[in-house]
Amino acid sequence: MASISGYTQNENISDRKQLFNNNWKFFPGDTATAKEVNFNDSNWRNLDLPHDWSIEGRVSPKNPTGGSGGYFPAGKGWYRKSFKAPEAWKAKKISIYFEGIYMNSEVFINGNSLGIYPYGYSPFSYDLTPYLQFDKENVIAVRVDNSQQVNSRWYSGSGIYRHVWMLVTDPVHVAQWGVAITTPNVTLAKATVQVKTQVKNETSSSQKIVLKTLVSNENFKNAGSNQIKVEIPANSIKEVAQTIIISKPLLWSPETPHVYQAQTQILQDEKVVDNTKTGFGIRSLKYTAENGFQLNGRTLKINGGCVHHDNGCLGAAAFNRAEERKVELLKAAGFNAVRTSHNLPSEAFLNACDRLGLLVMDESFDCWKVGKNKFDYAQYFDQWWKRDLAAMVMRDRNHPSIVMWSIGNEIPERGTPASVKTAKMLADEIKKMDTSRPITSAIVGNDKKWEAFDSLMALHDIAGYNYHLFSAPADHERIPSRIIVQTESYPRDAFNNWNLTQKNNYIIGDFVWTAMDYLGESGIGRWYYSGDAPGEHWERDFFPWHGAYCGDIDLIGWRKPISHYRSMLYNNAEKLYMAVREPEPEPIEIKETWWSVWPTWESWTWPGFEGKTLHVEVYSKYPSVRLYLNNKLLGEKSTTRDQEYKATFTVPYSSGTLKAVAVENNKEVEFTTLQTSGDASKIKLTADRKEIAADGQDLVYVTVEITDKDGVLQPNAIDRLRFEIEGGGVIAGVDNADLKDCDLYIGGTRKAWHGRALVVIRSKQDAGDVKLTVTSPGLSQAVLTIKTHKR
């Protein structure tokens, strides 16, 4: 096998798509000559992608990203990578494919500019074939300009934060994103799989080929095939349609996320000249006002959450494992759907949604022609909307998890004739590429009456309501055919939104703002105390707040009480939960904001409140619950739908064991407890996996908990922790979920918050054990070993 300088073992050159993440050089700043081949980058930093330089910096009120961007640094930066092209590439077509660069990137090959791409969330590629040199080193250089601030309403990150690939094909090949798979007819007995393949002929003569498509199920067993002879004219693209019938198909759903694979081969003279694989699912979608959203013929209510693209302490870096874990957390929290607010997600995220079973509303833009910030996408919309919309639909159209396209969010010009015209333009363009899914966007009220948006909503297959579901019954009387989804909602309105959704078929579900905490939009969801600066997050700066606390899940993956409550409404996987409302230290009061819920904790450790009344919240899907303190019955309360599946007990605080017991038919059937913790004594480490791949890309998430001598979490612990790594790993990030803690997210130390912290370890290229040691003065140290292996 030929070798390429600059590639590592996991970048296999025999593949048509080769990972190009490793051995890059990085410089945080701007230097015009960095594009030149002979530029001296010897003193630049060596790193592997994906990379976000913003998360490496310190949050500061002086940083120009401001509260919107989480007060993180931005600026300009350069990346360079040298490589040798193997002889085997001489007869090939070579492209470089970037999954995402934030933002305003310009890419050079051997000093030649390949183009500028403004939008930081779109994937794009450039043809390298005319520029490659086979007798010496080639140099890719990338300039990234995220200096024009503010350009986002949330944390964006800076740099090449998603994967980079080399695409290597014969001159006759399947075009990029050239396979479109739909399943127009689906029954339990059989399914019709329609495959449309764009074949590209980059030669000067007509080419005769055989196009062969083989479908296999998740066990790699053959499920069907089709082949056809085709002639492709010189220098052209031809779309070829094939139909494959699958007997007894395994249907895709959140409960049974069966994924098939279509292998597309181009043969010339019985030789395979191109070979690509596309994952897809077999499922049917139907939306009506009468029956709501039906998946595979069954009505399904959407319990959704909005998410931004960041991965907490990793910033925007889209490691496959980080994206997969995000989906795992959403599923574990009871969500069955996610809205990718307000931009294209990573490919790894969508792959995980397919594999694990999470419905997706795939969203394109936060604004159209009128902006929300001085340097946002509005300045590029007219020139770039078509290319960016195509990037979303063409790249993502085969994902079975995607059940809706969204063309925008809270568009400033909504309610005007211009917005109607733009919406039609966007919707029509999507329908040229995909007609198998409905189109929506998120609409919120402004100074106009709600009815003023009827003409805009009429251009959507589904009307997206932000915070306006209470209008749905009246809207249904006015426009009975309208299908409604709430695209954003306040966390505290969980029951009312669930209730409306359950009672009305034309309401297909709700997406809460948000499913997970995120960086930027600083202070949304905060609560505060008497004497603190009042107001909502958009009214003033609330530094040191540098993120959003409105999520059901916090930045280290802990499910807040609201998460358990919401999941109980929509699911029966958990039916009993207990937490305690944080007491107000009189005379100080706790103040809430629009997106907040009262700070509530899984804690019965409240020193200083002995004898004072605390409020204990119990969520239950059982008819009633009893509450015991130290085995003494304090009372029993109903928890039916009439009580919104909640009971609140007022309890004079004393240490010990608090126990909530579910009661059904006058029998105690389930219980949960909270135990008062003693003084902090020990450190407990829990890894999400015991073994990871030694490929420089894999991650292990280690939860750190401070406990008393008996192993009970000490929820008030704020001890400073120090982390040391030995062996085949490095610290990729540290966190504690406290969005007012300004410690670095990349480093070797972090305070605990509510007794917890998180360490993310990234593997190295060499196999071997990773040893993590965590220490803190006055606590016994903890050691954890993770094995690594070569794939």
mmCIF file of C-alpha atoms in Angstrom, residues 20-256:
data_model
loop_
_atom_site.group_PDB
_atom_site.id
_atom_site.type_symbol
_atom_site.label_atom_id
_atom_site.label_comp_id
_atom_site.label_asym_id
_atom_site.label_seq_id
_atom_site.Cartn_x
_atom_site.Cartn_y
_atom_site.Cartn_z
ATOM 1 C CA PHE A 20 -7.666 14.059 7.081
ATOM 2 C CA ASN A 21 -7.804 15.177 10.724
ATOM 3 C CA ASN A 22 -4.298 14.529 11.955
ATOM 4 C CA ASN A 23 -1.002 16.436 12.020
ATOM 5 C CA TRP A 24 -2.157 19.963 11.372
ATOM 6 C CA LYS A 25 -0.347 23.143 12.390
ATOM 7 C CA PHE A 26 -2.249 25.996 14.033
ATOM 8 C CA PHE A 27 -1.532 29.675 14.613
ATOM 9 C CA PRO A 28 -3.909 31.960 16.572
ATOM 10 C CA GLY A 29 -3.639 35.159 14.604
ATOM 11 C CA ASP A 30 -3.334 36.424 11.055
ATOM 12 C CA THR A 31 -0.368 36.388 8.710
ATOM 13 C CA ALA A 32 -0.925 36.917 5.001
ATOM 14 C CA THR A 33 2.003 34.768 3.838
ATOM 15 C CA ALA A 34 0.779 31.633 5.655
ATOM 16 C CA LYS A 35 -0.879 30.487 2.434
ATOM 17 C CA GLU A 36 2.497 30.079 0.709
ATOM 18 C CA VAL A 37 4.036 26.631 0.319
ATOM 19 C CA ASN A 38 7.419 27.651 1.735
ATOM 20 C CA PHE A 39 6.052 29.524 4.730
ATOM 21 C CA ASN A 40 7.916 28.532 7.897
ATOM 22 C CA ASP A 41 5.348 27.096 10.317
ATOM 23 C CA SER A 42 7.867 25.218 12.464
ATOM 24 C CA ASN A 43 6.954 27.206 15.570
ATOM 25 C CA TRP A 44 3.230 26.726 15.092
ATOM 26 C CA ARG A 45 1.292 24.431 17.396
ATOM 27 C CA ASN A 46 0.788 20.800 16.323
ATOM 28 C CA LEU A 47 -2.741 19.444 16.753
ATOM 29 C CA ASP A 48 -5.340 17.031 15.441
ATOM 30 C CA LEU A 49 -8.805 18.089 14.354
ATOM 31 C CA PRO A 50 -11.557 18.733 15.267
ATOM 32 C CA HIS A 51 -10.400 21.913 16.982
ATOM 33 C CA ASP A 52 -12.104 24.937 18.546
ATOM 34 C CA TRP A 53 -9.724 27.628 19.712
ATOM 35 C CA SER A 54 -12.401 29.708 21.468
ATOM 36 C CA ILE A 55 -13.034 27.094 24.170
ATOM 37 C CA GLU A 56 -9.323 27.111 25.007
ATOM 38 C CA GLY A 57 -9.452 30.760 26.047
ATOM 39 C CA ARG A 58 -10.614 32.427 29.214
ATOM 40 C CA VAL A 59 -14.062 33.983 29.414
ATOM 41 C CA SER A 60 -13.859 37.714 29.964
ATOM 42 C CA PRO A 61 -16.270 40.635 29.747
ATOM 43 C CA LYS A 62 -13.660 42.275 27.507
ATOM 44 C CA ASN A 63 -14.036 39.654 24.768
ATOM 45 C CA PRO A 64 -16.043 40.985 21.802
ATOM 46 C CA THR A 65 -18.366 37.961 21.596
ATOM 47 C CA GLY A 66 -20.172 39.398 24.615
ATOM 48 C CA GLY A 67 -22.974 37.645 26.415
ATOM 49 C CA SER A 68 -24.278 36.158 23.158
ATOM 50 C CA GLY A 69 -21.048 34.260 22.542
ATOM 51 C CA GLY A 70 -20.408 33.442 26.182
ATOM 52 C CA TYR A 71 -17.651 36.071 26.538
ATOM 53 C CA PHE A 72 -15.200 33.687 24.868
ATOM 54 C CA PRO A 73 -12.358 34.902 22.629
ATOM 55 C CA ALA A 74 -12.760 34.666 18.845
ATOM 56 C CA GLY A 75 -10.517 36.417 16.301
ATOM 57 C CA LYS A 76 -8.601 34.942 13.359
ATOM 58 C CA GLY A 77 -6.536 31.816 12.961
ATOM 59 C CA TRP A 78 -4.607 29.739 10.441
ATOM 60 C CA TYR A 79 -4.261 25.987 9.906
ATOM 61 C CA ARG A 80 -1.703 24.262 7.685
ATOM 62 C CA LYS A 81 -1.042 20.658 6.749
ATOM 63 C CA SER A 82 1.647 19.174 4.497
ATOM 64 C CA PHE A 83 1.225 15.862 2.695
ATOM 65 C CA LYS A 84 2.566 13.863 -0.220
ATOM 66 C CA ALA A 85 0.164 12.637 -2.879
ATOM 67 C CA PRO A 86 0.750 8.960 -3.793
ATOM 68 C CA GLU A 87 1.316 7.876 -7.391
ATOM 69 C CA ALA A 88 -2.007 6.028 -7.261
ATOM 70 C CA TRP A 89 -3.772 9.387 -7.212
ATOM 71 C CA LYS A 90 -2.508 10.490 -10.613
ATOM 72 C CA ALA A 91 -5.478 9.049 -12.475
ATOM 73 C CA LYS A 92 -7.979 10.035 -9.792
ATOM 74 C CA LYS A 93 -10.172 12.981 -8.931
ATOM 75 C CA ILE A 94 -9.183 14.390 -5.545
ATOM 76 C CA SER A 95 -11.283 16.720 -3.394
ATOM 77 C CA ILE A 96 -10.985 17.997 0.143
ATOM 78 C CA TYR A 97 -14.206 17.993 2.160
ATOM 79 C CA PHE A 98 -14.748 20.149 5.240
ATOM 80 C CA GLU A 99 -17.720 19.278 7.440
ATOM 81 C CA GLY A 100 -17.685 22.738 8.981
ATOM 82 C CA ILE A 101 -15.403 25.712 9.675
ATOM 83 C CA TYR A 102 -16.534 28.624 11.845
ATOM 84 C CA MET A 103 -16.447 30.950 9.988
ATOM 85 C CA ASN A 104 -15.484 32.929 6.853
ATOM 86 C CA SER A 105 -12.892 30.360 5.821
ATOM 87 C CA GLU A 106 -10.552 30.605 2.859
ATOM 88 C CA VAL A 107 -8.786 27.440 1.735
ATOM 89 C CA PHE A 108 -5.501 27.318 -0.205
ATOM 90 C CA ILE A 109 -3.648 24.473 -1.908
ATOM 91 C CA ASN A 110 -0.016 25.139 -2.758
ATOM 92 C CA GLY A 111 -0.650 28.867 -2.527
ATOM 93 C CA ASN A 112 -3.758 28.821 -4.745
ATOM 94 C CA SER A 113 -7.028 30.043 -3.265
ATOM 95 C CA LEU A 114 -9.842 27.510 -3.671
ATOM 96 C CA GLY A 115 -12.566 29.793 -2.359
ATOM 97 C CA ILE A 116 -14.169 31.498 0.603
ATOM 98 C CA TYR A 117 -17.077 30.002 2.549
ATOM 99 C CA PRO A 118 -18.893 32.307 5.008
ATOM 100 C CA TYR A 119 -21.478 30.117 6.797
ATOM 101 C CA GLY A 120 -19.826 28.287 9.652
ATOM 102 C CA TYR A 121 -22.300 25.401 9.788
ATOM 103 C CA SER A 122 -22.337 24.229 6.163
ATOM 104 C CA PRO A 123 -20.160 21.449 4.766
ATOM 105 C CA PHE A 124 -18.300 22.149 1.526
ATOM 106 C CA SER A 125 -15.582 20.699 -0.690
ATOM 107 C CA TYR A 126 -12.983 21.851 -3.215
ATOM 108 C CA ASP A 127 -11.414 20.047 -6.163
ATOM 109 C CA LEU A 128 -7.668 19.639 -5.605
ATOM 110 C CA THR A 129 -6.935 17.674 -8.797
ATOM 111 C CA PRO A 130 -5.545 20.552 -10.912
ATOM 112 C CA TYR A 131 -3.183 21.685 -8.159
ATOM 113 C CA LEU A 132 -1.667 18.515 -6.735
ATOM 114 C CA GLN A 133 2.062 17.957 -7.126
ATOM 115 C CA PHE A 134 3.380 14.403 -7.115
ATOM 116 C CA ASP A 135 7.089 15.147 -6.887
ATOM 117 C CA LYS A 136 7.055 17.188 -3.669
ATOM 118 C CA GLU A 137 5.034 18.140 -0.598
ATOM 119 C CA ASN A 138 1.606 19.683 -0.998
ATOM 120 C CA VAL A 139 0.362 22.225 1.514
ATOM 121 C CA ILE A 140 -3.231 22.873 2.524
ATOM 122 C CA ALA A 141 -3.655 26.199 4.323
ATOM 123 C CA VAL A 142 -6.896 27.438 5.853
ATOM 124 C CA ARG A 143 -7.578 30.950 7.085
ATOM 125 C CA VAL A 144 -10.474 31.315 9.525
ATOM 126 C CA ASP A 145 -11.962 34.714 10.336
ATOM 127 C CA ASN A 146 -14.318 34.859 13.302
ATOM 128 C CA SER A 147 -13.256 38.364 14.232
ATOM 129 C CA GLN A 148 -16.402 40.214 13.143
ATOM 130 C CA GLN A 149 -18.436 40.158 16.327
ATOM 131 C CA VAL A 150 -21.208 39.715 17.261
ATOM 132 C CA ASN A 151 -22.264 37.196 14.574
ATOM 133 C CA SER A 152 -24.219 34.648 16.614
ATOM 134 C CA ARG A 153 -26.801 34.693 19.413
ATOM 135 C CA TRP A 154 -25.125 31.723 21.112
ATOM 136 C CA TYR A 155 -21.647 30.212 21.386
ATOM 137 C CA SER A 156 -20.270 29.355 17.957
ATOM 138 C CA GLY A 157 -16.694 28.288 18.571
ATOM 139 C CA SER A 158 -13.856 29.168 16.190
ATOM 140 C CA GLY A 159 -11.868 27.054 13.779
ATOM 141 C CA ILE A 160 -12.029 23.736 11.927
ATOM 142 C CA TYR A 161 -14.342 22.233 14.493
ATOM 143 C CA ARG A 162 -15.681 19.316 12.442
ATOM 144 C CA HIS A 163 -13.986 16.552 10.472
ATOM 145 C CA VAL A 164 -11.968 17.013 7.287
ATOM 146 C CA TRP A 165 -11.772 14.327 4.591
ATOM 147 C CA MET A 166 -9.984 13.584 1.340
ATOM 148 C CA LEU A 167 -12.343 12.299 -1.356
ATOM 149 C CA VAL A 168 -10.604 10.035 -3.877
ATOM 150 C CA THR A 169 -12.561 8.764 -6.892
ATOM 151 C CA ASP A 170 -12.190 7.662 -10.474
ATOM 152 C CA PRO A 171 -13.232 10.204 -13.147
ATOM 153 C CA VAL A 172 -16.517 8.282 -13.412
ATOM 154 C CA HIS A 173 -18.060 8.217 -9.951
ATOM 155 C CA VAL A 174 -21.084 8.830 -7.792
ATOM 156 C CA ALA A 175 -21.418 12.570 -7.269
ATOM 157 C CA GLN A 176 -20.987 13.952 -3.776
ATOM 158 C CA TRP A 177 -24.301 13.577 -1.905
ATOM 159 C CA GLY A 178 -25.467 11.968 -5.140
ATOM 160 C CA VAL A 179 -27.503 9.116 -3.658
ATOM 161 C CA ALA A 180 -31.106 9.834 -2.634
ATOM 162 C CA ILE A 181 -33.102 7.029 -1.009
ATOM 163 C CA THR A 182 -36.813 7.155 -0.225
ATOM 164 C CA THR A 183 -39.346 4.538 0.852
ATOM 165 C CA PRO A 184 -42.614 5.639 -0.810
ATOM 166 C CA ASN A 185 -44.562 2.467 0.010
ATOM 167 C CA VAL A 186 -44.141 0.690 3.340
ATOM 168 C CA THR A 187 -46.076 -2.196 4.875
ATOM 169 C CA LEU A 188 -45.066 -4.936 7.277
ATOM 170 C CA ALA A 189 -45.023 -7.351 4.342
ATOM 171 C CA LYS A 190 -42.849 -5.338 1.955
ATOM 172 C CA ALA A 191 -41.357 -1.962 1.264
ATOM 173 C CA THR A 192 -40.504 -0.147 -1.925
ATOM 174 C CA VAL A 193 -37.053 1.427 -1.794
ATOM 175 C CA GLN A 194 -36.492 4.103 -4.432
ATOM 176 C CA VAL A 195 -32.819 4.882 -5.106
ATOM 177 C CA LYS A 196 -31.810 7.815 -7.291
ATOM 178 C CA THR A 197 -28.105 8.077 -8.019
ATOM 179 C CA GLN A 198 -26.296 10.944 -9.685
ATOM 180 C CA VAL A 199 -23.393 9.533 -11.701
ATOM 181 C CA LYS A 200 -20.696 12.012 -12.687
ATOM 182 C CA ASN A 201 -18.531 11.540 -15.789
ATOM 183 C CA GLU A 202 -15.498 13.809 -15.661
ATOM 184 C CA THR A 203 -13.980 12.511 -18.896
ATOM 185 C CA SER A 204 -14.129 13.937 -22.409
ATOM 186 C CA SER A 205 -15.914 10.907 -23.850
ATOM 187 C CA SER A 206 -19.176 9.095 -23.242
ATOM 188 C CA GLN A 207 -18.888 6.226 -20.734
ATOM 189 C CA LYS A 208 -20.888 3.001 -20.547
ATOM 190 C CA ILE A 209 -21.303 1.682 -17.023
ATOM 191 C CA VAL A 210 -23.259 -0.750 -14.932
ATOM 192 C CA LEU A 211 -24.805 0.816 -11.835
ATOM 193 C CA LYS A 212 -25.328 -1.751 -9.123
ATOM 194 C CA THR A 213 -27.094 -1.156 -5.813
ATOM 195 C CA LEU A 214 -27.055 -3.756 -3.064
ATOM 196 C CA VAL A 215 -29.151 -3.305 0.084
ATOM 197 C CA SER A 216 -28.206 -5.048 3.322
ATOM 198 C CA ASN A 217 -29.817 -4.997 6.741
ATOM 199 C CA GLU A 218 -28.084 -4.171 10.016
ATOM 200 C CA ASN A 219 -26.835 -7.767 10.272
ATOM 201 C CA PHE A 220 -25.112 -7.336 6.870
ATOM 202 C CA LYS A 221 -27.511 -9.780 5.253
ATOM 203 C CA ASN A 222 -28.577 -9.128 1.666
ATOM 204 C CA ALA A 223 -32.053 -7.602 1.539
ATOM 205 C CA GLY A 224 -32.331 -6.771 -2.163
ATOM 206 C CA SER A 225 -30.458 -5.462 -5.194
ATOM 207 C CA ASN A 226 -30.783 -3.852 -8.607
ATOM 208 C CA GLN A 227 -28.416 -3.217 -11.466
ATOM 209 C CA ILE A 228 -28.817 -1.300 -14.682
ATOM 210 C CA LYS A 229 -26.718 -0.465 -17.740
ATOM 211 C CA VAL A 230 -26.312 3.254 -18.341
ATOM 212 C CA GLU A 231 -24.430 5.506 -20.729
ATOM 213 C CA ILE A 232 -23.172 8.784 -19.285
ATOM 214 C CA PRO A 233 -22.364 11.591 -21.764
ATOM 215 C CA ALA A 234 -18.983 13.290 -21.607
ATOM 216 C CA ASN A 235 -18.482 15.862 -18.807
ATOM 217 C CA SER A 236 -21.973 15.457 -17.395
ATOM 218 C CA ILE A 237 -24.057 14.217 -14.491
ATOM 219 C CA LYS A 238 -26.883 11.771 -15.045
ATOM 220 C CA GLU A 239 -29.474 10.704 -12.482
ATOM 221 C CA VAL A 240 -30.355 7.024 -12.550
ATOM 222 C CA ALA A 241 -33.445 5.651 -10.781
ATOM 223 C CA GLN A 242 -33.654 2.145 -9.329
ATOM 224 C CA THR A 243 -36.405 0.372 -7.400
ATOM 225 C CA ILE A 244 -35.747 -2.387 -4.891
ATOM 226 C CA ILE A 245 -38.461 -4.345 -3.081
ATOM 227 C CA ILE A 246 -37.618 -5.400 0.485
ATOM 228 C CA SER A 247 -39.608 -8.285 1.957
ATOM 229 C CA LYS A 248 -40.603 -8.161 5.621
ATOM 230 C CA PRO A 249 -38.733 -4.905 6.230
ATOM 231 C CA LEU A 250 -37.385 -3.918 9.613
ATOM 232 C CA LEU A 251 -39.023 -0.544 10.191
ATOM 233 C CA TRP A 252 -37.168 2.429 11.649
ATOM 234 C CA SER A 253 -38.666 4.139 14.710
ATOM 235 C CA PRO A 254 -37.364 5.586 17.988
ATOM 236 C CA GLU A 255 -38.124 2.236 19.640
ATOM 237 C CA THR A 256 -36.674 0.115 16.814
#
